[in-house]
Amino acid sequence: VQSMVFGNWSDDSGTGVLFTRDPSTGEDKLYGEYLINAQGEDVVAGIRTPLKLEMMKTEIPAIHKQIFDTVKMLERHYKA
């Protein structure tokens, strides 16, 4: 699922990457990184260092919960 937005619009927007499972082990655990008020090129160019997804739990818990709930819904729906 992908949505394109202006990640550097304000502190209410950002960029990131999310896997529903750990890409190295396949463990059923959210894995990813994010940046507030940034675009993907900030990460690729090395301008800013992304934050681990776990930090989102304390920094912006409502968004983390929304992401977590959506991931669980997708996993249930597409489970093989």
JSON list of N, CA and C in Angstrom, two decimals:
[
{"chain": "A", "resi": 1, "resn": "VAL", "atom": "N", "xyz": [0.86, -1.16, 0.00]},
{"chain": "A", "resi": 1, "resn": "VAL", "atom": "CA", "xyz": [0.00, 0.00, 0.00]},
{"chain": "A", "resi": 1, "resn": "VAL", "atom": "C", "xyz": [0.91, 1.22, 0.00]},
{"chain": "A", "resi": 2, "resn": "GLN", "atom": "N", "xyz": [0.64, 2.14, -0.89]},
{"chain": "A", "resi": 2, "resn": "GLN", "atom": "CA", "xyz": [1.49, 3.32, -0.99]},
{"chain": "A", "resi": 2, "resn": "GLN", "atom": "C", "xyz": [0.64, 4.54, -1.25]},
{"chain": "A", "resi": 3, "resn": "SER", "atom": "N", "xyz": [0.96, 5.61, -0.57]},
{"chain": "A", "resi": 3, "resn": "SER", "atom": "CA", "xyz": [0.29, 6.88, -0.80]},
{"chain": "A", "resi": 3, "resn": "SER", "atom": "C", "xyz": [1.36, 7.95, -0.92]},
{"chain": "A", "resi": 4, "resn": "MET", "atom": "N", "xyz": [1.29, 8.75, -1.96]},
{"chain": "A", "resi": 4, "resn": "MET", "atom": "CA", "xyz": [2.27, 9.81, -2.16]},
{"chain": "A", "resi": 4, "resn": "MET", "atom": "C", "xyz": [1.71, 11.12, -1.61]},
{"chain": "A", "resi": 5, "resn": "VAL", "atom": "N", "xyz": [2.49, 11.77, -0.77]},
{"chain": "A", "resi": 5, "resn": "VAL", "atom": "CA", "xyz": [2.12, 13.06, -0.18]},
{"chain": "A", "resi": 5, "resn": "VAL", "atom": "C", "xyz": [3.37, 13.94, -0.12]},
{"chain": "A", "resi": 6, "resn": "PHE", "atom": "N", "xyz": [3.18, 15.18, 0.25]},
{"chain": "A", "resi": 6, "resn": "PHE", "atom": "CA", "xyz": [4.32, 16.06, 0.49]},
{"chain": "A", "resi": 6, "resn": "PHE", "atom": "C", "xyz": [4.83, 15.76, 1.89]},
{"chain": "A", "resi": 7, "resn": "GLY", "atom": "N", "xyz": [5.87, 14.96, 1.99]},
{"chain": "A", "resi": 7, "resn": "GLY", "atom": "CA", "xyz": [6.40, 14.57, 3.28]},
{"chain": "A", "resi": 7, "resn": "GLY", "atom": "C", "xyz": [7.04, 15.72, 4.04]},
{"chain": "A", "resi": 8, "resn": "ASN", "atom": "N", "xyz": [7.47, 16.73, 3.33]},
{"chain": "A", "resi": 8, "resn": "ASN", "atom": "CA", "xyz": [8.11, 17.87, 3.99]},
{"chain": "A", "resi": 8, "resn": "ASN", "atom": "C", "xyz": [7.16, 19.06, 4.10]},
{"chain": "A", "resi": 9, "resn": "TRP", "atom": "N", "xyz": [5.88, 18.79, 4.10]},
{"chain": "A", "resi": 9, "resn": "TRP", "atom": "CA", "xyz": [4.88, 19.85, 4.18]},
{"chain": "A", "resi": 9, "resn": "TRP", "atom": "C", "xyz": [4.89, 20.52, 5.55]},
{"chain": "A", "resi": 10, "resn": "SER", "atom": "N", "xyz": [4.93, 19.69, 6.61]},
{"chain": "A", "resi": 10, "resn": "SER", "atom": "CA", "xyz": [4.90, 20.23, 7.97]},
{"chain": "A", "resi": 10, "resn": "SER", "atom": "C", "xyz": [5.28, 19.12, 8.95]},
{"chain": "A", "resi": 11, "resn": "ASP", "atom": "N", "xyz": [5.16, 19.41, 10.23]},
{"chain": "A", "resi": 11, "resn": "ASP", "atom": "CA", "xyz": [5.43, 18.40, 11.26]},
{"chain": "A", "resi": 11, "resn": "ASP", "atom": "C", "xyz": [4.31, 17.37, 11.34]},
{"chain": "A", "resi": 12, "resn": "ASP", "atom": "N", "xyz": [3.26, 17.54, 10.55]},
{"chain": "A", "resi": 12, "resn": "ASP", "atom": "CA", "xyz": [2.18, 16.56, 10.48]},
{"chain": "A", "resi": 12, "resn": "ASP", "atom": "C", "xyz": [2.34, 15.61, 9.29]},
{"chain": "A", "resi": 13, "resn": "SER", "atom": "N", "xyz": [3.47, 15.66, 8.63]},
{"chain": "A", "resi": 13, "resn": "SER", "atom": "CA", "xyz": [3.71, 14.80, 7.48]},
{"chain": "A", "resi": 13, "resn": "SER", "atom": "C", "xyz": [5.11, 14.21, 7.59]},
{"chain": "A", "resi": 14, "resn": "GLY", "atom": "N", "xyz": [5.41, 13.27, 6.72]},
{"chain": "A", "resi": 14, "resn": "GLY", "atom": "CA", "xyz": [6.72, 12.65, 6.78]},
{"chain": "A", "resi": 14, "resn": "GLY", "atom": "C", "xyz": [6.90, 11.59, 5.73]},
{"chain": "A", "resi": 15, "resn": "THR", "atom": "N", "xyz": [7.94, 10.80, 5.90]},
{"chain": "A", "resi": 15, "resn": "THR", "atom": "CA", "xyz": [8.27, 9.73, 4.97]},
{"chain": "A", "resi": 15, "resn": "THR", "atom": "C", "xyz": [8.71, 8.51, 5.78]},
{"chain": "A", "resi": 16, "resn": "GLY", "atom": "N", "xyz": [8.65, 7.37, 5.16]},
{"chain": "A", "resi": 16, "resn": "GLY", "atom": "CA", "xyz": [9.12, 6.18, 5.85]},
{"chain": "A", "resi": 16, "resn": "GLY", "atom": "C", "xyz": [8.94, 4.94, 5.02]},
{"chain": "A", "resi": 17, "resn": "VAL", "atom": "N", "xyz": [9.39, 3.85, 5.59]},
{"chain": "A", "resi": 17, "resn": "VAL", "atom": "CA", "xyz": [9.25, 2.54, 4.97]},
{"chain": "A", "resi": 17, "resn": "VAL", "atom": "C", "xyz": [8.79, 1.58, 6.06]},
{"chain": "A", "resi": 18, "resn": "LEU", "atom": "N", "xyz": [7.91, 0.67, 5.68]},
{"chain": "A", "resi": 18, "resn": "LEU", "atom": "CA", "xyz": [7.35, -0.27, 6.66]},
{"chain": "A", "resi": 18, "resn": "LEU", "atom": "C", "xyz": [7.22, -1.64, 6.03]},
{"chain": "A", "resi": 19, "resn": "PHE", "atom": "N", "xyz": [7.64, -2.64, 6.77]},
{"chain": "A", "resi": 19, "resn": "PHE", "atom": "CA", "xyz": [7.43, -4.03, 6.39]},
{"chain": "A", "resi": 19, "resn": "PHE", "atom": "C", "xyz": [6.53, -4.64, 7.44]},
{"chain": "A", "resi": 20, "resn": "THR", "atom": "N", "xyz": [5.59, -5.47, 7.02]},
{"chain": "A", "resi": 20, "resn": "THR", "atom": "CA", "xyz": [4.70, -6.13, 7.99]},
{"chain": "A", "resi": 20, "resn": "THR", "atom": "C", "xyz": [5.42, -7.25, 8.73]},
{"chain": "A", "resi": 21, "resn": "ARG", "atom": "N", "xyz": [6.56, -7.66, 8.19]},
{"chain": "A", "resi": 21, "resn": "ARG", "atom": "CA", "xyz": [7.38, -8.69, 8.82]},
{"chain": "A", "resi": 21, "resn": "ARG", "atom": "C", "xyz": [8.84, -8.29, 8.69]},
{"chain": "A", "resi": 22, "resn": "ASP", "atom": "N", "xyz": [9.66, -8.78, 9.60]},
{"chain": "A", "resi": 22, "resn": "ASP", "atom": "CA", "xyz": [11.09, -8.50, 9.53]},
{"chain": "A", "resi": 22, "resn": "ASP", "atom": "C", "xyz": [11.63, -9.08, 8.23]},
{"chain": "A", "resi": 23, "resn": "PRO", "atom": "N", "xyz": [12.22, -8.26, 7.34]},
{"chain": "A", "resi": 23, "resn": "PRO", "atom": "CA", "xyz": [12.67, -8.77, 6.05]},
{"chain": "A", "resi": 23, "resn": "PRO", "atom": "C", "xyz": [13.84, -9.75, 6.14]},
{"chain": "A", "resi": 24, "resn": "SER", "atom": "N", "xyz": [14.56, -9.73, 7.24]},
{"chain": "A", "resi": 24, "resn": "SER", "atom": "CA", "xyz": [15.70, -10.64, 7.39]},
{"chain": "A", "resi": 24, "resn": "SER", "atom": "C", "xyz": [15.28, -12.01, 7.92]},
{"chain": "A", "resi": 25, "resn": "THR", "atom": "N", "xyz": [14.30, -12.03, 8.85]},
{"chain": "A", "resi": 25, "resn": "THR", "atom": "CA", "xyz": [13.94, -13.28, 9.51]},
{"chain": "A", "resi": 25, "resn": "THR", "atom": "C", "xyz": [12.54, -13.78, 9.19]},
{"chain": "A", "resi": 26, "resn": "GLY", "atom": "N", "xyz": [11.69, -12.90, 8.68]},
{"chain": "A", "resi": 26, "resn": "GLY", "atom": "CA", "xyz": [10.30, -13.28, 8.43]},
{"chain": "A", "resi": 26, "resn": "GLY", "atom": "C", "xyz": [9.44, -13.22, 9.68]},
{"chain": "A", "resi": 27, "resn": "GLU", "atom": "N", "xyz": [10.03, -12.80, 10.79]},
{"chain": "A", "resi": 27, "resn": "GLU", "atom": "CA", "xyz": [9.29, -12.71, 12.05]},
{"chain": "A", "resi": 27, "resn": "GLU", "atom": "C", "xyz": [8.09, -11.78, 11.90]},
{"chain": "A", "resi": 28, "resn": "ASP", "atom": "N", "xyz": [6.96, -12.17, 12.48]},
{"chain": "A", "resi": 28, "resn": "ASP", "atom": "CA", "xyz": [5.73, -11.39, 12.43]},
{"chain": "A", "resi": 28, "resn": "ASP", "atom": "C", "xyz": [5.87, -10.20, 13.38]},
{"chain": "A", "resi": 29, "resn": "LYS", "atom": "N", "xyz": [6.54, -9.16, 12.90]},
{"chain": "A", "resi": 29, "resn": "LYS", "atom": "CA", "xyz": [6.85, -7.98, 13.72]},
{"chain": "A", "resi": 29, "resn": "LYS", "atom": "C", "xyz": [7.02, -6.79, 12.77]},
{"chain": "A", "resi": 30, "resn": "LEU", "atom": "N", "xyz": [6.39, -5.68, 13.13]},
{"chain": "A", "resi": 30, "resn": "LEU", "atom": "CA", "xyz": [6.56, -4.47, 12.32]},
{"chain": "A", "resi": 30, "resn": "LEU", "atom": "C", "xyz": [8.03, -4.09, 12.25]},
{"chain": "A", "resi": 31, "resn": "TYR", "atom": "N", "xyz": [8.46, -3.69, 11.07]},
{"chain": "A", "resi": 31, "resn": "TYR", "atom": "CA", "xyz": [9.85, -3.31, 10.87]},
{"chain": "A", "resi": 31, "resn": "TYR", "atom": "C", "xyz": [9.86, -2.10, 9.95]},
{"chain": "A", "resi": 32, "resn": "GLY", "atom": "N", "xyz": [10.56, -1.05, 10.34]},
{"chain": "A", "resi": 32, "resn": "GLY", "atom": "CA", "xyz": [10.63, 0.10, 9.47]},
{"chain": "A", "resi": 32, "resn": "GLY", "atom": "C", "xyz": [11.29, 1.30, 10.11]},
{"chain": "A", "resi": 33, "resn": "GLU", "atom": "N", "xyz": [11.33, 2.37, 9.33]},
{"chain": "A", "resi": 33, "resn": "GLU", "atom": "CA", "xyz": [11.92, 3.63, 9.75]},
{"chain": "A", "resi": 33, "resn": "GLU", "atom": "C", "xyz": [11.06, 4.77, 9.23]},
{"chain": "A", "resi": 34, "resn": "TYR", "atom": "N", "xyz": [11.19, 5.93, 9.86]},
{"chain": "A", "resi": 34, "resn": "TYR", "atom": "CA", "xyz": [10.41, 7.09, 9.42]},
{"chain": "A", "resi": 34, "resn": "TYR", "atom": "C", "xyz": [11.13, 8.39, 9.77]},
{"chain": "A", "resi": 35, "resn": "LEU", "atom": "N", "xyz": [10.71, 9.44, 9.13]},
{"chain": "A", "resi": 35, "resn": "LEU", "atom": "CA", "xyz": [11.18, 10.80, 9.43]},
{"chain": "A", "resi": 35, "resn": "LEU", "atom": "C", "xyz": [9.99, 11.74, 9.35]},
{"chain": "A", "resi": 36, "resn": "ILE", "atom": "N", "xyz": [9.91, 12.63, 10.29]},
{"chain": "A", "resi": 36, "resn": "ILE", "atom": "CA", "xyz": [8.87, 13.67, 10.28]},
{"chain": "A", "resi": 36, "resn": "ILE", "atom": "C", "xyz": [9.37, 14.85, 9.46]},
{"chain": "A", "resi": 37, "resn": "ASN", "atom": "N", "xyz": [8.44, 15.49, 8.73]},
{"chain": "A", "resi": 37, "resn": "ASN", "atom": "CA", "xyz": [8.75, 16.68, 7.95]},
{"chain": "A", "resi": 37, "resn": "ASN", "atom": "C", "xyz": [9.94, 16.44, 7.01]},
{"chain": "A", "resi": 38, "resn": "ALA", "atom": "N", "xyz": [9.87, 15.35, 6.26]},
{"chain": "A", "resi": 38, "resn": "ALA", "atom": "CA", "xyz": [10.97, 15.00, 5.36]},
{"chain": "A", "resi": 38, "resn": "ALA", "atom": "C", "xyz": [10.42, 14.27, 4.14]},
{"chain": "A", "resi": 39, "resn": "GLN", "atom": "N", "xyz": [11.27, 14.12, 3.14]},
{"chain": "A", "resi": 39, "resn": "GLN", "atom": "CA", "xyz": [10.95, 13.32, 1.97]},
{"chain": "A", "resi": 39, "resn": "GLN", "atom": "C", "xyz": [11.98, 12.22, 1.86]},
{"chain": "A", "resi": 40, "resn": "GLY", "atom": "N", "xyz": [11.68, 11.22, 1.07]},
{"chain": "A", "resi": 40, "resn": "GLY", "atom": "CA", "xyz": [12.58, 10.07, 0.91]},
{"chain": "A", "resi": 40, "resn": "GLY", "atom": "C", "xyz": [13.98, 10.46, 0.50]},
{"chain": "A", "resi": 41, "resn": "GLU", "atom": "N", "xyz": [14.09, 11.50, -0.31]},
{"chain": "A", "resi": 41, "resn": "GLU", "atom": "CA", "xyz": [15.41, 11.93, -0.77]},
{"chain": "A", "resi": 41, "resn": "GLU", "atom": "C", "xyz": [16.30, 12.39, 0.39]},
{"chain": "A", "resi": 42, "resn": "ASP", "atom": "N", "xyz": [15.69, 12.84, 1.49]},
{"chain": "A", "resi": 42, "resn": "ASP", "atom": "CA", "xyz": [16.49, 13.23, 2.67]},
{"chain": "A", "resi": 42, "resn": "ASP", "atom": "C", "xyz": [17.22, 12.03, 3.24]},
{"chain": "A", "resi": 43, "resn": "VAL", "atom": "N", "xyz": [16.58, 10.87, 3.20]},
{"chain": "A", "resi": 43, "resn": "VAL", "atom": "CA", "xyz": [17.21, 9.64, 3.70]},
{"chain": "A", "resi": 43, "resn": "VAL", "atom": "C", "xyz": [18.24, 9.14, 2.69]},
{"chain": "A", "resi": 44, "resn": "VAL", "atom": "N", "xyz": [17.85, 9.08, 1.42]},
{"chain": "A", "resi": 44, "resn": "VAL", "atom": "CA", "xyz": [18.73, 8.55, 0.38]},
{"chain": "A", "resi": 44, "resn": "VAL", "atom": "C", "xyz": [20.00, 9.39, 0.26]},
{"chain": "A", "resi": 45, "resn": "ALA", "atom": "N", "xyz": [19.88, 10.71, 0.36]},
{"chain": "A", "resi": 45, "resn": "ALA", "atom": "CA", "xyz": [21.03, 11.60, 0.24]},
{"chain": "A", "resi": 45, "resn": "ALA", "atom": "C", "xyz": [21.87, 11.65, 1.52]},
{"chain": "A", "resi": 46, "resn": "GLY", "atom": "N", "xyz": [21.36, 11.05, 2.58]},
{"chain": "A", "resi": 46, "resn": "GLY", "atom": "CA", "xyz": [22.10, 11.06, 3.84]},
{"chain": "A", "resi": 46, "resn": "GLY", "atom": "C", "xyz": [21.99, 12.37, 4.61]},
{"chain": "A", "resi": 47, "resn": "ILE", "atom": "N", "xyz": [21.02, 13.19, 4.24]},
{"chain": "A", "resi": 47, "resn": "ILE", "atom": "CA", "xyz": [20.84, 14.48, 4.91]},
{"chain": "A", "resi": 47, "resn": "ILE", "atom": "C", "xyz": [20.36, 14.29, 6.34]},
{"chain": "A", "resi": 48, "resn": "ARG", "atom": "N", "xyz": [19.48, 13.32, 6.54]},
{"chain": "A", "resi": 48, "resn": "ARG", "atom": "CA", "xyz": [18.93, 13.05, 7.88]},
{"chain": "A", "resi": 48, "resn": "ARG", "atom": "C", "xyz": [18.91, 11.55, 8.12]},
{"chain": "A", "resi": 49, "resn": "THR", "atom": "N", "xyz": [19.00, 11.16, 9.36]},
{"chain": "A", "resi": 49, "resn": "THR", "atom": "CA", "xyz": [18.96, 9.75, 9.74]},
{"chain": "A", "resi": 49, "resn": "THR", "atom": "C", "xyz": [17.54, 9.40, 10.18]},
{"chain": "A", "resi": 50, "resn": "PRO", "atom": "N", "xyz": [16.95, 8.37, 9.58]},
{"chain": "A", "resi": 50, "resn": "PRO", "atom": "CA", "xyz": [15.58, 7.99, 9.96]},
{"chain": "A", "resi": 50, "resn": "PRO", "atom": "C", "xyz": [15.52, 7.42, 11.37]},
{"chain": "A", "resi": 51, "resn": "LEU", "atom": "N", "xyz": [14.33, 7.50, 11.94]},
{"chain": "A", "resi": 51, "resn": "LEU", "atom": "CA", "xyz": [14.08, 6.96, 13.27]},
{"chain": "A", "resi": 51, "resn": "LEU", "atom": "C", "xyz": [13.50, 5.57, 13.14]},
{"chain": "A", "resi": 52, "resn": "LYS", "atom": "N", "xyz": [13.80, 4.71, 14.10]},
{"chain": "A", "resi": 52, "resn": "LYS", "atom": "CA", "xyz": [13.23, 3.36, 14.11]},
{"chain": "A", "resi": 52, "resn": "LYS", "atom": "C", "xyz": [11.74, 3.45, 14.40]},
{"chain": "A", "resi": 53, "resn": "LEU", "atom": "N", "xyz": [10.98, 2.55, 13.80]},
{"chain": "A", "resi": 53, "resn": "LEU", "atom": "CA", "xyz": [9.53, 2.55, 13.95]},
{"chain": "A", "resi": 53, "resn": "LEU", "atom": "C", "xyz": [9.11, 2.45, 15.42]},
{"chain": "A", "resi": 54, "resn": "GLU", "atom": "N", "xyz": [9.90, 1.76, 16.24]},
{"chain": "A", "resi": 54, "resn": "GLU", "atom": "CA", "xyz": [9.57, 1.62, 17.66]},
{"chain": "A", "resi": 54, "resn": "GLU", "atom": "C", "xyz": [9.45, 2.98, 18.35]},
{"chain": "A", "resi": 55, "resn": "MET", "atom": "N", "xyz": [10.21, 3.97, 17.88]},
{"chain": "A", "resi": 55, "resn": "MET", "atom": "CA", "xyz": [10.16, 5.31, 18.49]},
{"chain": "A", "resi": 55, "resn": "MET", "atom": "C", "xyz": [8.81, 5.97, 18.27]},
{"chain": "A", "resi": 56, "resn": "MET", "atom": "N", "xyz": [8.12, 5.58, 17.21]},
{"chain": "A", "resi": 56, "resn": "MET", "atom": "CA", "xyz": [6.83, 6.17, 16.90]},
{"chain": "A", "resi": 56, "resn": "MET", "atom": "C", "xyz": [5.82, 5.89, 18.01]},
{"chain": "A", "resi": 57, "resn": "LYS", "atom": "N", "xyz": [5.99, 4.77, 18.71]},
{"chain": "A", "resi": 57, "resn": "LYS", "atom": "CA", "xyz": [5.08, 4.42, 19.81]},
{"chain": "A", "resi": 57, "resn": "LYS", "atom": "C", "xyz": [5.02, 5.52, 20.86]},
{"chain": "A", "resi": 58, "resn": "THR", "atom": "N", "xyz": [6.15, 6.14, 21.14]},
{"chain": "A", "resi": 58, "resn": "THR", "atom": "CA", "xyz": [6.18, 7.18, 22.16]},
{"chain": "A", "resi": 58, "resn": "THR", "atom": "C", "xyz": [6.07, 8.59, 21.56]},
{"chain": "A", "resi": 59, "resn": "GLU", "atom": "N", "xyz": [6.59, 8.78, 20.35]},
{"chain": "A", "resi": 59, "resn": "GLU", "atom": "CA", "xyz": [6.58, 10.10, 19.73]},
{"chain": "A", "resi": 59, "resn": "GLU", "atom": "C", "xyz": [5.19, 10.49, 19.20]},
{"chain": "A", "resi": 60, "resn": "ILE", "atom": "N", "xyz": [4.55, 9.57, 18.48]},
{"chain": "A", "resi": 60, "resn": "ILE", "atom": "CA", "xyz": [3.22, 9.82, 17.91]},
{"chain": "A", "resi": 60, "resn": "ILE", "atom": "C", "xyz": [2.39, 8.53, 18.03]},
{"chain": "A", "resi": 61, "resn": "PRO", "atom": "N", "xyz": [1.96, 8.20, 19.24]},
{"chain": "A", "resi": 61, "resn": "PRO", "atom": "CA", "xyz": [1.29, 6.93, 19.49]},
{"chain": "A", "resi": 61, "resn": "PRO", "atom": "C", "xyz": [0.00, 6.71, 18.70]},
{"chain": "A", "resi": 62, "resn": "ALA", "atom": "N", "xyz": [-0.76, 7.74, 18.43]},
{"chain": "A", "resi": 62, "resn": "ALA", "atom": "CA", "xyz": [-2.01, 7.57, 17.68]},
{"chain": "A", "resi": 62, "resn": "ALA", "atom": "C", "xyz": [-1.74, 7.09, 16.26]},
{"chain": "A", "resi": 63, "resn": "ILE", "atom": "N", "xyz": [-0.71, 7.63, 15.62]},
{"chain": "A", "resi": 63, "resn": "ILE", "atom": "CA", "xyz": [-0.35, 7.22, 14.27]},
{"chain": "A", "resi": 63, "resn": "ILE", "atom": "C", "xyz": [0.21, 5.80, 14.29]},
{"chain": "A", "resi": 64, "resn": "HIS", "atom": "N", "xyz": [1.03, 5.50, 15.28]},
{"chain": "A", "resi": 64, "resn": "HIS", "atom": "CA", "xyz": [1.59, 4.15, 15.40]},
{"chain": "A", "resi": 64, "resn": "HIS", "atom": "C", "xyz": [0.46, 3.13, 15.53]},
{"chain": "A", "resi": 65, "resn": "LYS", "atom": "N", "xyz": [-0.53, 3.43, 16.35]},
{"chain": "A", "resi": 65, "resn": "LYS", "atom": "CA", "xyz": [-1.66, 2.51, 16.54]},
{"chain": "A", "resi": 65, "resn": "LYS", "atom": "C", "xyz": [-2.42, 2.33, 15.23]},
{"chain": "A", "resi": 66, "resn": "GLN", "atom": "N", "xyz": [-2.63, 3.42, 14.52]},
{"chain": "A", "resi": 66, "resn": "GLN", "atom": "CA", "xyz": [-3.34, 3.36, 13.23]},
{"chain": "A", "resi": 66, "resn": "GLN", "atom": "C", "xyz": [-2.59, 2.47, 12.23]},
{"chain": "A", "resi": 67, "resn": "ILE", "atom": "N", "xyz": [-1.28, 2.63, 12.18]},
{"chain": "A", "resi": 67, "resn": "ILE", "atom": "CA", "xyz": [-0.46, 1.81, 11.29]},
{"chain": "A", "resi": 67, "resn": "ILE", "atom": "C", "xyz": [-0.52, 0.35, 11.73]},
{"chain": "A", "resi": 68, "resn": "PHE", "atom": "N", "xyz": [-0.35, 0.10, 13.03]},
{"chain": "A", "resi": 68, "resn": "PHE", "atom": "CA", "xyz": [-0.38, -1.26, 13.57]},
{"chain": "A", "resi": 68, "resn": "PHE", "atom": "C", "xyz": [-1.71, -1.94, 13.25]},
{"chain": "A", "resi": 69, "resn": "ASP", "atom": "N", "xyz": [-2.80, -1.25, 13.48]},
{"chain": "A", "resi": 69, "resn": "ASP", "atom": "CA", "xyz": [-4.13, -1.81, 13.21]},
{"chain": "A", "resi": 69, "resn": "ASP", "atom": "C", "xyz": [-4.33, -2.12, 11.72]},
{"chain": "A", "resi": 70, "resn": "THR", "atom": "N", "xyz": [-3.85, -1.23, 10.86]},
{"chain": "A", "resi": 70, "resn": "THR", "atom": "CA", "xyz": [-3.97, -1.45, 9.42]},
{"chain": "A", "resi": 70, "resn": "THR", "atom": "C", "xyz": [-3.14, -2.65, 8.97]},
{"chain": "A", "resi": 71, "resn": "VAL", "atom": "N", "xyz": [-1.94, -2.77, 9.51]},
{"chain": "A", "resi": 71, "resn": "VAL", "atom": "CA", "xyz": [-1.08, -3.92, 9.18]},
{"chain": "A", "resi": 71, "resn": "VAL", "atom": "C", "xyz": [-1.75, -5.22, 9.59]},
{"chain": "A", "resi": 72, "resn": "LYS", "atom": "N", "xyz": [-2.32, -5.27, 10.78]},
{"chain": "A", "resi": 72, "resn": "LYS", "atom": "CA", "xyz": [-2.98, -6.48, 11.25]},
{"chain": "A", "resi": 72, "resn": "LYS", "atom": "C", "xyz": [-4.17, -6.84, 10.35]},
{"chain": "A", "resi": 73, "resn": "MET", "atom": "N", "xyz": [-4.92, -5.83, 9.92]},
{"chain": "A", "resi": 73, "resn": "MET", "atom": "CA", "xyz": [-6.05, -6.06, 9.03]},
{"chain": "A", "resi": 73, "resn": "MET", "atom": "C", "xyz": [-5.57, -6.64, 7.69]},
{"chain": "A", "resi": 74, "resn": "LEU", "atom": "N", "xyz": [-4.50, -6.07, 7.14]},
{"chain": "A", "resi": 74, "resn": "LEU", "atom": "CA", "xyz": [-3.96, -6.58, 5.88]},
{"chain": "A", "resi": 74, "resn": "LEU", "atom": "C", "xyz": [-3.43, -8.00, 6.02]},
{"chain": "A", "resi": 75, "resn": "GLU", "atom": "N", "xyz": [-2.75, -8.26, 7.12]},
{"chain": "A", "resi": 75, "resn": "GLU", "atom": "CA", "xyz": [-2.21, -9.61, 7.37]},
{"chain": "A", "resi": 75, "resn": "GLU", "atom": "C", "xyz": [-3.35, -10.63, 7.47]},
{"chain": "A", "resi": 76, "resn": "ARG", "atom": "N", "xyz": [-4.42, -10.28, 8.14]},
{"chain": "A", "resi": 76, "resn": "ARG", "atom": "CA", "xyz": [-5.57, -11.20, 8.25]},
{"chain": "A", "resi": 76, "resn": "ARG", "atom": "C", "xyz": [-6.20, -11.44, 6.89]},
{"chain": "A", "resi": 77, "resn": "HIS", "atom": "N", "xyz": [-6.37, -10.38, 6.13]},
{"chain": "A", "resi": 77, "resn": "HIS", "atom": "CA", "xyz": [-7.04, -10.48, 4.85]},
{"chain": "A", "resi": 77, "resn": "HIS", "atom": "C", "xyz": [-6.24, -11.29, 3.82]},
{"chain": "A", "resi": 78, "resn": "TYR", "atom": "N", "xyz": [-4.93, -11.06, 3.76]},
{"chain": "A", "resi": 78, "resn": "TYR", "atom": "CA", "xyz": [-4.11, -11.69, 2.73]},
{"chain": "A", "resi": 78, "resn": "TYR", "atom": "C", "xyz": [-3.34, -12.91, 3.21]},
{"chain": "A", "resi": 79, "resn": "LYS", "atom": "N", "xyz": [-3.59, -13.35, 4.42]},
{"chain": "A", "resi": 79, "resn": "LYS", "atom": "CA", "xyz": [-2.88, -14.50, 4.97]},
{"chain": "A", "resi": 79, "resn": "LYS", "atom": "C", "xyz": [-3.07, -15.71, 4.05]},
{"chain": "A", "resi": 80, "resn": "ALA", "atom": "N", "xyz": [-1.97, -16.36, 3.76]},
{"chain": "A", "resi": 80, "resn": "ALA", "atom": "CA", "xyz": [-2.02, -17.54, 2.87]},
{"chain": "A", "resi": 80, "resn": "ALA", "atom": "C", "xyz": [-2.50, -18.77, 3.61]}
]
